[in-house]
Short mmCIF file of C-alpha atoms and ligand atoms in Angstrom, two decimals:
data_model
loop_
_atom_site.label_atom_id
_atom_site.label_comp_id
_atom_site.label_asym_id
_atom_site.label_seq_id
_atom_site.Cartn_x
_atom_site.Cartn_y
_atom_site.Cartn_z
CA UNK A 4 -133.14 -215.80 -13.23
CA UNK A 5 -133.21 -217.42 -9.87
CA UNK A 6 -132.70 -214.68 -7.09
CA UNK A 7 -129.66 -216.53 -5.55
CA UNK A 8 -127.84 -216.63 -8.75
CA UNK A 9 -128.42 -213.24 -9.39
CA UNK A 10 -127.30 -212.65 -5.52
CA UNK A 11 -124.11 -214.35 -6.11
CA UNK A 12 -123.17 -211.88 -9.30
CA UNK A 13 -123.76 -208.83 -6.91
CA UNK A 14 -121.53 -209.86 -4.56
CA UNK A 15 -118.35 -210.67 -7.07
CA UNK A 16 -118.85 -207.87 -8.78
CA UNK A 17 -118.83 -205.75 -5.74
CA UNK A 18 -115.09 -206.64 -4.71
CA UNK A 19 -113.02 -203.97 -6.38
CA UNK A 20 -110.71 -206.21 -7.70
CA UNK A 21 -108.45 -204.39 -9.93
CA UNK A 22 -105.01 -206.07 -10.03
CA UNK A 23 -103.04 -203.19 -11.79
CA UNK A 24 -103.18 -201.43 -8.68
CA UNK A 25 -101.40 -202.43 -5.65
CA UNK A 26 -103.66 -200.14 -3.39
CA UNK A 27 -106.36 -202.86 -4.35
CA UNK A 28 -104.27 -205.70 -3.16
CA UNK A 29 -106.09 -206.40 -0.73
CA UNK A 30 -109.88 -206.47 -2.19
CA UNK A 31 -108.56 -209.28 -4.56
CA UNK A 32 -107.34 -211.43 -1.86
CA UNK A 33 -111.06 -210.55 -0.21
CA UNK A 34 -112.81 -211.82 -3.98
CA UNK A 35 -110.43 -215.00 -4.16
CA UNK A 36 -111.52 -215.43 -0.79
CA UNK A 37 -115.35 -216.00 -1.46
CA UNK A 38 -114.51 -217.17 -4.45
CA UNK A 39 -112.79 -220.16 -2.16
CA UNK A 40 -116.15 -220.10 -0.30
CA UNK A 41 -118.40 -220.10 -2.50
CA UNK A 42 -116.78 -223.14 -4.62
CA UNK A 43 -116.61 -225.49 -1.09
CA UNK A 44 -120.47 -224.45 -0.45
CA UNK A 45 -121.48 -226.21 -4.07
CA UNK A 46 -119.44 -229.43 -2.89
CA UNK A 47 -115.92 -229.01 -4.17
CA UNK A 48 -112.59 -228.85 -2.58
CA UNK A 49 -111.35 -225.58 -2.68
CA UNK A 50 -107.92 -223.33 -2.28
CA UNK A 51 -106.45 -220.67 -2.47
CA UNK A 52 -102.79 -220.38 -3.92
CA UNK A 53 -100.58 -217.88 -3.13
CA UNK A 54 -98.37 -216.36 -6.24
CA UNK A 55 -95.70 -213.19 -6.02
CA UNK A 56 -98.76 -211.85 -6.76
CA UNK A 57 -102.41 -211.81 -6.51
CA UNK A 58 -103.70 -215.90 -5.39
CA UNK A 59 -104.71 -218.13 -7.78
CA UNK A 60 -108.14 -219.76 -6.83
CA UNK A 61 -108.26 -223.69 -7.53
CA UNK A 62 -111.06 -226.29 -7.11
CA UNK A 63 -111.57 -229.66 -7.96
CA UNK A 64 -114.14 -232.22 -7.46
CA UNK A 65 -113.31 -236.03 -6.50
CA UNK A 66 -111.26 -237.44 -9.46
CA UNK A 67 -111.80 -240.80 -10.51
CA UNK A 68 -109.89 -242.91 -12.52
CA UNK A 69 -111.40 -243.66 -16.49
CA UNK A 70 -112.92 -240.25 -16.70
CA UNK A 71 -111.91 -237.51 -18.57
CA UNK A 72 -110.44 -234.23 -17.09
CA UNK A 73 -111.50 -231.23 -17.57
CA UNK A 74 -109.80 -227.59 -16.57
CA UNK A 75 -112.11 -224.86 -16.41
CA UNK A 76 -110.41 -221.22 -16.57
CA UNK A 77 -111.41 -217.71 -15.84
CA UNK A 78 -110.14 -214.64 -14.13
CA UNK A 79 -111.75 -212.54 -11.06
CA UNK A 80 -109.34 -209.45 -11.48
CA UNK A 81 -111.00 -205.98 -13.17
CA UNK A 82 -109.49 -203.61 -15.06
CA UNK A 83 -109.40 -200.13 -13.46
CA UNK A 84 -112.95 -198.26 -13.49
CA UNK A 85 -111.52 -194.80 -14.56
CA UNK A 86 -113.10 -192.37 -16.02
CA UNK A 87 -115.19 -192.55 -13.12
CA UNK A 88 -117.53 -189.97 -14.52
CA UNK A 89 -118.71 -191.45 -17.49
CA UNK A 90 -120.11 -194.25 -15.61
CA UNK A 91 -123.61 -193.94 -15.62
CA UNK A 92 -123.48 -196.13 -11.44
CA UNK A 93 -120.83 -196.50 -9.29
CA UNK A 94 -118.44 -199.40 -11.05
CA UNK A 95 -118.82 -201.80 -8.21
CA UNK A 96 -122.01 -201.34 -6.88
CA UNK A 97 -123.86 -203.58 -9.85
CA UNK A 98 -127.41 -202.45 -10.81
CA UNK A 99 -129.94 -204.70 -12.80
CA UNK A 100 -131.39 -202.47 -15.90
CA UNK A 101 -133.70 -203.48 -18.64
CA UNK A 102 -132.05 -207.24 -18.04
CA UNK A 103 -128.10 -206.22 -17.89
CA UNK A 104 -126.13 -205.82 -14.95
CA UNK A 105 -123.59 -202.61 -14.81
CA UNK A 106 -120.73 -203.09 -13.13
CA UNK A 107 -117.00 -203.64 -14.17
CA UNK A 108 -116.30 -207.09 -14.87
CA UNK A 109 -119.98 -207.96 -15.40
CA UNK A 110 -118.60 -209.57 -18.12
CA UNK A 111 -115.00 -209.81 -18.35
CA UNK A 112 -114.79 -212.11 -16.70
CA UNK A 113 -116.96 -212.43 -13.62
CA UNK A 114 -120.32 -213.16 -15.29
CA UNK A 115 -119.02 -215.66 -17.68
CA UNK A 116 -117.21 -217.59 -14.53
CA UNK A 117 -119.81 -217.10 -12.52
CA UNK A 118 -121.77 -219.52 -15.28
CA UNK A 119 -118.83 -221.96 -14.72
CA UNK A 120 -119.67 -221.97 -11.36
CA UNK A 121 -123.75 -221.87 -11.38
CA UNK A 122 -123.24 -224.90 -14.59
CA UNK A 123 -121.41 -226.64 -12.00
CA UNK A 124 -123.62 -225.92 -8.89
CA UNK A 125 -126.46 -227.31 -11.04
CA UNK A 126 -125.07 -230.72 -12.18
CA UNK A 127 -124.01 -231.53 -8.44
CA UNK A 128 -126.64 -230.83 -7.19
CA UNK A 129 -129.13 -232.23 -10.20
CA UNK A 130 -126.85 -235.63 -10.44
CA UNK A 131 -125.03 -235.26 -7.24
CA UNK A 132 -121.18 -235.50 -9.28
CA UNK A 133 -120.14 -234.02 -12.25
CA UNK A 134 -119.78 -236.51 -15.26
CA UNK A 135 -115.96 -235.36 -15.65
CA UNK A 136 -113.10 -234.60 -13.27
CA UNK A 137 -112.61 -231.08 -12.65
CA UNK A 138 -109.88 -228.62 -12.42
CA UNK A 139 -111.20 -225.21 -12.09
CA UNK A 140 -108.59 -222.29 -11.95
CA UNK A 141 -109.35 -218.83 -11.34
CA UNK A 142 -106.86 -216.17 -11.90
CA UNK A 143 -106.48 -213.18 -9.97
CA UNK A 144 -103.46 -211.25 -12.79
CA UNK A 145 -105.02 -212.12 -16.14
CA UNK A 146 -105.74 -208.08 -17.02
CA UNK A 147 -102.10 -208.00 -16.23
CA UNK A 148 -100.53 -210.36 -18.75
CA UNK A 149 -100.82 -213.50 -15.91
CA UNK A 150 -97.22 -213.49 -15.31
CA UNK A 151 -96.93 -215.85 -11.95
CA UNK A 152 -99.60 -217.90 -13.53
CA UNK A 153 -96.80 -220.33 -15.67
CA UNK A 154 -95.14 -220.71 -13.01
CA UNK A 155 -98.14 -222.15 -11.30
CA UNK A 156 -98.92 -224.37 -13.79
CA UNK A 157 -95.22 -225.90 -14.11
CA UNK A 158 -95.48 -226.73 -9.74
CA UNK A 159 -98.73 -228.19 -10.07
CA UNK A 160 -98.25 -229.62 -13.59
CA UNK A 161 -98.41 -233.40 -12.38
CA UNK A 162 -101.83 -232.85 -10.51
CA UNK A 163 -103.25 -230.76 -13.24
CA UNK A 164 -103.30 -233.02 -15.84
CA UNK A 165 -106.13 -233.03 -18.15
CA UNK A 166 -107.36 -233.50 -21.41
CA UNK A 167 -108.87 -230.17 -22.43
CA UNK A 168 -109.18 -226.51 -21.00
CA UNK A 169 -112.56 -224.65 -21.05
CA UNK A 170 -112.32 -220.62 -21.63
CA UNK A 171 -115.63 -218.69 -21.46
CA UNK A 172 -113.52 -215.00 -21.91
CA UNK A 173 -114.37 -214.02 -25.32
CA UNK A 174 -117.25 -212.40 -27.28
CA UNK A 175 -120.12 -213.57 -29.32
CA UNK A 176 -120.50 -212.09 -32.75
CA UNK A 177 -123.95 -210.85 -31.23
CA UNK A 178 -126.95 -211.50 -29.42
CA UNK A 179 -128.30 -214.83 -29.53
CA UNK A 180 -125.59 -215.95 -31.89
CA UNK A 181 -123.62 -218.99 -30.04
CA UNK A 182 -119.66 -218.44 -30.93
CA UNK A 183 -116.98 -221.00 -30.73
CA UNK A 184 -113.48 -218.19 -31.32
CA UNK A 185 -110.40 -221.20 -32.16
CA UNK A 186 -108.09 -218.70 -32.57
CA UNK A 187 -106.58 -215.22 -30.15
CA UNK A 188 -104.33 -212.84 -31.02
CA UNK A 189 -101.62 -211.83 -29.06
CA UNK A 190 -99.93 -209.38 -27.54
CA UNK A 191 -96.67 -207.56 -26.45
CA UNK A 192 -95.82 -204.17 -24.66
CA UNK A 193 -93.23 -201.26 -24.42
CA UNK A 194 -93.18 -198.13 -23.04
CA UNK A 195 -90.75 -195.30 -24.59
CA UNK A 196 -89.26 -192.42 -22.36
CA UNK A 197 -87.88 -189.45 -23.99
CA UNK A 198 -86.34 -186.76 -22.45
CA UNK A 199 -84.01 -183.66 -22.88
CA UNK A 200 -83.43 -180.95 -21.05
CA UNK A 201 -82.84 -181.77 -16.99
CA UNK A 202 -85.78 -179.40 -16.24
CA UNK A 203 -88.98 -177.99 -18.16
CA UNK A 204 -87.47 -175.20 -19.99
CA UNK A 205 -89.02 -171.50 -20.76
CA UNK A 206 -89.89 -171.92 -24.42
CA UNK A 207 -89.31 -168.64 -25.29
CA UNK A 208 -85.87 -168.33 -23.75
CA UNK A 209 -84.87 -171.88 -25.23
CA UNK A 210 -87.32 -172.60 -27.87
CA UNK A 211 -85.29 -172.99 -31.08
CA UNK A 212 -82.10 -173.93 -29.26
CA UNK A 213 -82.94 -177.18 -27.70
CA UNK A 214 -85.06 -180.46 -29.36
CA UNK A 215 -88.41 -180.76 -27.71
CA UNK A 216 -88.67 -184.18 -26.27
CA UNK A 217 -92.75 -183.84 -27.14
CA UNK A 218 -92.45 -183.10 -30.74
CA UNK A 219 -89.52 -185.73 -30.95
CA UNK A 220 -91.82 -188.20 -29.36
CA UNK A 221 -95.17 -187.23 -31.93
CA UNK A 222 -92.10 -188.02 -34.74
CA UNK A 223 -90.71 -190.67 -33.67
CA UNK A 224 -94.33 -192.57 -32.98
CA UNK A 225 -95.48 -191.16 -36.31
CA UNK A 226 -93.35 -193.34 -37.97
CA UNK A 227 -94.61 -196.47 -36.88
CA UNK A 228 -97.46 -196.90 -39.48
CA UNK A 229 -98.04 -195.73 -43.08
CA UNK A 230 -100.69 -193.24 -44.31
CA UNK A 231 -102.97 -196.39 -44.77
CA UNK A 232 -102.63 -198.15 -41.12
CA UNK A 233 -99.90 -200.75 -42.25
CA UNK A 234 -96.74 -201.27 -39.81
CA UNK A 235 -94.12 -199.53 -40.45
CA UNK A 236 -91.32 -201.39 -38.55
CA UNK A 237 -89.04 -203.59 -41.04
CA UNK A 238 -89.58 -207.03 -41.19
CA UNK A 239 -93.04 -206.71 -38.92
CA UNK A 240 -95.05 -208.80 -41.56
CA UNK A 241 -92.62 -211.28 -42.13
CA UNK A 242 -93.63 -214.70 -40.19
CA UNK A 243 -97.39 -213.57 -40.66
CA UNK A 244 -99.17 -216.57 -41.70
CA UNK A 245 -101.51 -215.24 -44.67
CA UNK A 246 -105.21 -215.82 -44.17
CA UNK A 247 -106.68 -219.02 -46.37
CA UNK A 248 -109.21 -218.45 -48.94
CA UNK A 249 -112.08 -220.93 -46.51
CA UNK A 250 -111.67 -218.64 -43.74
CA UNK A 251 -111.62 -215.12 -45.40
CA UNK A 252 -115.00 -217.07 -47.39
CA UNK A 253 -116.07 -218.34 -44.05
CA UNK A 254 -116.08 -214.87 -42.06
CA UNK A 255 -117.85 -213.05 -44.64
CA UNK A 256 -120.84 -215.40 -44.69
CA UNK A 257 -121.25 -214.59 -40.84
CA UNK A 258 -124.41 -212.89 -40.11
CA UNK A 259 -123.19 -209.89 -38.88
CA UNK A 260 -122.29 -206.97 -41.10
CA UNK A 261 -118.66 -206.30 -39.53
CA UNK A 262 -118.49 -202.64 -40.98
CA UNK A 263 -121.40 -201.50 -39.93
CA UNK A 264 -121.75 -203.22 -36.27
CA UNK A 265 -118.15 -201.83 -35.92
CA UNK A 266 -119.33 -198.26 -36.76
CA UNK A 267 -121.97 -198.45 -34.56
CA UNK A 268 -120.96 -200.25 -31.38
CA UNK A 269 -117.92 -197.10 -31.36
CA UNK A 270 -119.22 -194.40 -32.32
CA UNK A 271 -116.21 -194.01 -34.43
CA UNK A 272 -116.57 -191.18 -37.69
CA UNK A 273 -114.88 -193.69 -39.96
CA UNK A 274 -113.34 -197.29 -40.03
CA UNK A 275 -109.54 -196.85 -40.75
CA UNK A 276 -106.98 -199.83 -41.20
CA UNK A 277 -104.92 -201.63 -43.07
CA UNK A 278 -105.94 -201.99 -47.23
CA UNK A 279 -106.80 -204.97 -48.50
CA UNK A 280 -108.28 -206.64 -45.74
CA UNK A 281 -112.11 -206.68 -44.50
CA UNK A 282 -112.88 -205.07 -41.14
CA UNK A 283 -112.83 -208.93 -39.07
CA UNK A 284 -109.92 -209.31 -41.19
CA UNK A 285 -108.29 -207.01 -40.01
CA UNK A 286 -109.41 -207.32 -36.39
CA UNK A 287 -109.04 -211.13 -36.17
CA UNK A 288 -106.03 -212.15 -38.27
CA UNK A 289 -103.88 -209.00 -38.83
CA UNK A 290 -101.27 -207.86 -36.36
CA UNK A 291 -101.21 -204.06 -34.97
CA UNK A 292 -99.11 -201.29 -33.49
CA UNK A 293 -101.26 -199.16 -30.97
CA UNK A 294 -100.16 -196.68 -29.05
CA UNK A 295 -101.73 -197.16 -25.57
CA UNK A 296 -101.42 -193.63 -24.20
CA UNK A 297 -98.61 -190.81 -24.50
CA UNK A 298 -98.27 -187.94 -22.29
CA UNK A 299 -95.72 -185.09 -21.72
CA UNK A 300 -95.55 -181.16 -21.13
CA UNK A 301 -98.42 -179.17 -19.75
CA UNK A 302 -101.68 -180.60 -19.68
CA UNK A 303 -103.60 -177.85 -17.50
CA UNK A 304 -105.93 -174.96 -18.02
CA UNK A 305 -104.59 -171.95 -20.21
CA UNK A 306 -101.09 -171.58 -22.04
CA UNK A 307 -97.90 -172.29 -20.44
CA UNK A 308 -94.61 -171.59 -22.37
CA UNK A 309 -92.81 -174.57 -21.46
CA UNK A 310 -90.53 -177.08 -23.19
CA UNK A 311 -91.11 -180.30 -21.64
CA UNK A 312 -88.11 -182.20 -19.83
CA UNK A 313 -89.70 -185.72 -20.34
CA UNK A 314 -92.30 -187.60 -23.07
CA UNK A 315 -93.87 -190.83 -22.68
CA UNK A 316 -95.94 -192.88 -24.29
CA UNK A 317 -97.57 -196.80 -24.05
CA UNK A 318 -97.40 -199.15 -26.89
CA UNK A 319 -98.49 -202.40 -27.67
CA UNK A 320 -98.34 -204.81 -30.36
CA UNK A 321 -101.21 -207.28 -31.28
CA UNK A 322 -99.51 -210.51 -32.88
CA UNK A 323 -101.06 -212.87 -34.82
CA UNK A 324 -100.12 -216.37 -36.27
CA UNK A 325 -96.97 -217.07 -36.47
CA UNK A 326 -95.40 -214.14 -35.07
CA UNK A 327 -92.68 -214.31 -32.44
CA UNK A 328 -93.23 -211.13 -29.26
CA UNK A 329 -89.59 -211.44 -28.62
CA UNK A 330 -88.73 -210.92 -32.23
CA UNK A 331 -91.48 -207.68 -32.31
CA UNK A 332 -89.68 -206.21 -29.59
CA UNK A 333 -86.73 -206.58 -31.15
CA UNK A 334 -87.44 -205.26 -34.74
CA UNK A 335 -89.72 -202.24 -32.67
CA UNK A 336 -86.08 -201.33 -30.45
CA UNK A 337 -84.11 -201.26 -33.85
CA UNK A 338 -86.90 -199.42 -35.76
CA UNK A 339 -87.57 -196.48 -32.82
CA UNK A 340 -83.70 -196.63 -32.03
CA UNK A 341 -83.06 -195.50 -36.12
CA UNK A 342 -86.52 -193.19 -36.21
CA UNK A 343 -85.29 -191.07 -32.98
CA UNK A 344 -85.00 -187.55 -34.00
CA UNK A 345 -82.11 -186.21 -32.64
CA UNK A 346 -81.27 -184.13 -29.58
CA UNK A 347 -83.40 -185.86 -27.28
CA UNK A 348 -82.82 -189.41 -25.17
CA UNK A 349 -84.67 -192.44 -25.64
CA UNK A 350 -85.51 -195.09 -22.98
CA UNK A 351 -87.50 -198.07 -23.70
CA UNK A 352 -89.00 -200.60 -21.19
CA UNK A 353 -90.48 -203.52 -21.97
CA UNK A 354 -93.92 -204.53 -20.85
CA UNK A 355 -95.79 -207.99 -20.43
CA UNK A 356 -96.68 -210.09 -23.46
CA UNK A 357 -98.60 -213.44 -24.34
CA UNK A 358 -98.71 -215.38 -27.44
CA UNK A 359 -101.33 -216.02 -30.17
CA UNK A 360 -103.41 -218.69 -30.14
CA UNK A 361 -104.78 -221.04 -33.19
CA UNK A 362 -106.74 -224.37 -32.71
CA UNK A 363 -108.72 -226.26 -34.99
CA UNK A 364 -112.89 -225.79 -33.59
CA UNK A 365 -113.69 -229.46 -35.81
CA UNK A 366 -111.29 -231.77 -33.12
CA UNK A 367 -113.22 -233.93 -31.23
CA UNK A 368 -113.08 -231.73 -28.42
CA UNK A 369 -114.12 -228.70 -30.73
CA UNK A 370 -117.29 -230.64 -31.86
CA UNK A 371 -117.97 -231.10 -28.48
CA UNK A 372 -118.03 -227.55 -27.75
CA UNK A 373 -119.78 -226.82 -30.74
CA UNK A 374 -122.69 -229.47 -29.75
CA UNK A 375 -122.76 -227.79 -26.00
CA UNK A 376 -123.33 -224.61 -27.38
CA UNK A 377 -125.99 -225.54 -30.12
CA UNK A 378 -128.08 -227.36 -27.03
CA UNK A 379 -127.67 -224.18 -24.73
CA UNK A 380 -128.62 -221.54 -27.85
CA UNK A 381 -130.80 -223.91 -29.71
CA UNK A 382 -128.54 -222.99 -32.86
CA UNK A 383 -125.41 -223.93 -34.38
CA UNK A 384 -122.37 -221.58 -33.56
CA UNK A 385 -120.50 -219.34 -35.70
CA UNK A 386 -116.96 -220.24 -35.61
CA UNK A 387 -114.49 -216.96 -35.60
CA UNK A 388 -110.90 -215.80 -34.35
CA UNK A 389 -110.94 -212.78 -31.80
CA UNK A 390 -109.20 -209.82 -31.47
CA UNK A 391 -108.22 -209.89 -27.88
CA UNK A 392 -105.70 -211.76 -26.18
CA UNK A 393 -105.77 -214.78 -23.02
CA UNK A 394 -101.69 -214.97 -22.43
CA UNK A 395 -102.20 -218.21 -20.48
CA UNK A 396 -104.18 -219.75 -23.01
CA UNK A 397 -101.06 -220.67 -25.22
CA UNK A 398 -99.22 -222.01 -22.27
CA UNK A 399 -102.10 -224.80 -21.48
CA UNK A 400 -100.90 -226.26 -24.51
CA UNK A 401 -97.02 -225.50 -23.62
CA UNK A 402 -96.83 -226.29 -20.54
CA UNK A 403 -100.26 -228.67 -19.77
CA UNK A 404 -100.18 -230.06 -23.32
CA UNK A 405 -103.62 -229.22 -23.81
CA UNK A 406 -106.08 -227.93 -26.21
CA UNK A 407 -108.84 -224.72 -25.27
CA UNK A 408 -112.08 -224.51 -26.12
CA UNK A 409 -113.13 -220.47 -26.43
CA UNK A 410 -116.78 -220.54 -25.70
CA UNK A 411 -117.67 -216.71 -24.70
CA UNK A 412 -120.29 -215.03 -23.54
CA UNK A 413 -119.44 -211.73 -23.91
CA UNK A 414 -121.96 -209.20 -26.36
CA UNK A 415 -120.28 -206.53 -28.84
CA UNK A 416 -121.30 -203.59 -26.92
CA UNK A 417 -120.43 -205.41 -23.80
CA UNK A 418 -117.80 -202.03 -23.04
CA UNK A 419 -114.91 -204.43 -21.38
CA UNK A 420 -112.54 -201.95 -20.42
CA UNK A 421 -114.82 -199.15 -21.03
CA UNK A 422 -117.36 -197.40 -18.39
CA UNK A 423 -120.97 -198.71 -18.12
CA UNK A 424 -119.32 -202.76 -18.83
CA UNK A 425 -122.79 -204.65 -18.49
CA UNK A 426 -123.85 -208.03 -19.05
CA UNK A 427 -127.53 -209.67 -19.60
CA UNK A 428 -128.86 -211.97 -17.58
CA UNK A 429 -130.07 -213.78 -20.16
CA UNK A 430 -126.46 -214.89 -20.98
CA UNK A 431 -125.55 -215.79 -17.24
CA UNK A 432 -128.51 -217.96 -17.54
CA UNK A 433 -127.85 -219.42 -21.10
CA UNK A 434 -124.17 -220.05 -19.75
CA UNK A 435 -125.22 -222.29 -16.84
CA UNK A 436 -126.80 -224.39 -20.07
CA UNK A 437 -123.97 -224.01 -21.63
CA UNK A 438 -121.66 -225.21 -19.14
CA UNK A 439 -123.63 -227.81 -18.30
CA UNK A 440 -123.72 -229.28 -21.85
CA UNK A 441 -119.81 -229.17 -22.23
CA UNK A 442 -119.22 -230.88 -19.37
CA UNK A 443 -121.75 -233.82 -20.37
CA UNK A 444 -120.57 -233.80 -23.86
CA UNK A 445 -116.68 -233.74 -22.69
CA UNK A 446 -117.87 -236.25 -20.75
CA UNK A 447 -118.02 -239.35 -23.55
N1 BES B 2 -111.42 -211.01 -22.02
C1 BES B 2 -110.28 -210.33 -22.51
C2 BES B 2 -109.72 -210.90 -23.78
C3 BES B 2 -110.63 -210.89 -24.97
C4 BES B 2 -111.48 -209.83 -25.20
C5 BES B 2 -110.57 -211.92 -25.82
C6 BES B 2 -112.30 -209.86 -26.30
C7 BES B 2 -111.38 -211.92 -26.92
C8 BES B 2 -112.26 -210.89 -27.17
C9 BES B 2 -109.18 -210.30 -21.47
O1 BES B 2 -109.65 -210.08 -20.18
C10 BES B 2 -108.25 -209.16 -21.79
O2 BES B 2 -108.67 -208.05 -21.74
N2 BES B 2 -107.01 -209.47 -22.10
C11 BES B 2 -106.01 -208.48 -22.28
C12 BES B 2 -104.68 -209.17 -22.09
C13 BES B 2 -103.55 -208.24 -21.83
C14 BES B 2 -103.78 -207.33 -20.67
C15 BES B 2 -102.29 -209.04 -21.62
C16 BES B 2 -106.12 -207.86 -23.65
O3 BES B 2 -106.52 -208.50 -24.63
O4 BES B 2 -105.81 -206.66 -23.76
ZN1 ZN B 3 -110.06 -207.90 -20.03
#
């Protein structure tokens, strides 16, 4: 890897740019900022937006009429570090081991734009243009749902026209393996307050009398799945759109034993889930109810005898094909609203959310991608749905009236979200090929 490159990923990744917290505010206006720099130094035109929130970063190169348009997308916001202690380095000061880089956001997503960038650095400077016009957005709220994102793309809709968008945010089914994802699932959130008394209560002087808003809330979130992992909530499988035969055929003759990669990459006892469907199944095409975090009552050393005023807890819903967030929240409101136990108060707020995705990876565009990502791997790609969720990628087709390809670059044990994130080098360097092939073969 050439030292500059490698350079260039230290300094991103050393921007603590976490955009759930507002203390960080600034640092993300700081990583947009060299962001904005860095893209003029390689020879494009380069802004930053403002938003309500964190700035949008947008270059372009010079358009020219009879080519086609391309929008590259990625986002330089972090999810929050914490646990701090069970990274093995500090989170943002990124250390090359064995051929990864540590650091959160190695990979989701400043690695994988960082190959936008370097693909893009290297066909200017190899053929002095790029073969396509260029749109390339980086996003400074995706770990946040994206929310003043739409709004961007409906002001600048006219100027962003194009004919395809280019995501490098998701995962390969391992390493080596090339992986074009044509579908995402989505999600939507709520967060449930219960409370009862006006203070924490002795437990002993008022246990008995009075419902405890904990055990109400360990009830009432009890309820939202069977004994075997299915929802619960009425109605919650109605608009799924049932897995074809080709696909379910298709995913099990991926090279990768799903179970077992699964068991290891977690560290979990068991697998656990829905019956009836196979482990990508049920990660790729099945729609959950996960409960995010809860908390309520005395969480220090020793006993206290308490009854807890308050209870909270996190959910969110992964949706897949064709369900409807708005209708999710709904049926989840009427299901919690008839589960409450009683004596207690409920309050429930709802979160962000972003739609599924589904797109067909043998479009012209799709055999494009696959093509770029055979050259760059020297194999052909597997072709899968993912887990995760890319709210905005849904509204490129709403709003933009375009297409995405996924193309990711992210490894299983990648830990996204987790501590000790890492990414190899030998992915930053295989997505510069990468990203140089899709742009040539968008190109025709
Ligand atoms: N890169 C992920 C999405 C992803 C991960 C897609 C793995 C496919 C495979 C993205 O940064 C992310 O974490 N998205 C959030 C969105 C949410 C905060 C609205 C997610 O999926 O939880
Ligand atoms: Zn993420």
């Amino acid at each position: 890897m050439r030292q500059d490159h490698l350079d260039d990923f230290f300094t991103f990744l050393r921007f603590p740019s976490i955009s759930t917290d507002d203390a960080y505010s600034e640092k993300l206006g700081e990583c947009a900022h060299w962001l904005v720099e860095k893209l003029t130094r390689i020879g494009l035109e380069a802004q930053l937006v403002s938003t309500p929130g964190h700035p949008v970063v947008w270059a372009k190169n010079k358009h020219q009429p009879g080519r086609k348009t391309v929008m590259l997308y990625g986002h330089y916001d972090v999810q929050p570090p914490d646990p701090l202690d069970l990274w093995d380095s500090p989170p943002f000061d990124p250390v090359l081991k064995n051929g990864f880089v540590f650091a959160r956001g190695a990979t989701d997503n400043k690695g994988q734009v960082l190959a936008h960038i370097l693909g893009i650095e290297e066909t200017m400077a190899e053929k002095g243009d790029l073969p396509v016009n260029l749109h390339l957005i980086v996003e400074g709220e995706e770990e946040i749902g994206s929310g003043n994102l739409p709004g961007f793309l409906k002001e600048n809709r006219d100027s962003l026209g194009c004919d395809v968008a280019v995501v490098s945010d998701t995962g390969m089914i391992a390493r080596g393996v090339p992986t074009l994802s044509y579908g995402l699932r989505g999600v939507t959130a709520l967060e449930i307050k219960i409370s009862g008394a006006k203070m924490d209560l002795h437990s002993g002087v008022f246990g008995g009398a009075v419902a405890n808003p904990v055990t109400a809330l360990a009830q009432l979130l009890a309820s939202l799945h069977d004994k075997n992992g299915r929802v619960a909530i009425d109605d919650f499988y109605d608009k799924v759109k049932p897995l074809e035969e080709w696909e379910r055929e298709a995913w099990r003759k991926l090279p990768i034993d799903g179970d077992k990669e699964i068991l290891a990459e977690t560290g979990a006892p068991g697998l656990f889930g829905e019956q009836g469907f196979s482990t990508l199944e049920r990660l790729w095409a099945r729609p959950t109810a996960e409960i995010n975090g809860i908390g309520g009552g005395y969480q220090g050393k020793g006993t206290k005898t308490v009854i807890a005023s308050h209870a909270m807890a996190k959910i969110t819903f992964r949706l897949v094909p064709n369900q409807d967030g708005d209708e999710i929240l709904k049926l989840a409101h009427k299901h919690l609203e008839k589960h409450l136990p009683p004596g207690v108060r409920m309050e429930i707020t709802d979160g962000h959310s972003g739609p599924w995705y589904l797109t067909d990876p043998h479009s012209s565009f799709g055999e494009a991608a696959q093509h770029a990502l055979k050259e760059a791997f020297g194999k052909a790609p597997a072709l899968i749905r993912e887990g995760g969720s890319i709210p905005i990628v849904s509204q490129f087709r709403d709003i933009l009236g375009v297409e995405t390809l996924l193309l990711g670059l992210a490894l299983p044990d990648c830990r996204a979200h987790s501590p000790n994130e890492n990414f190899p080098v030998e992915n930053l360097e295989a997505g510069v090929k990468m990203n140089k092939a899709i742009l040539q073969g968008l190109a025709s």
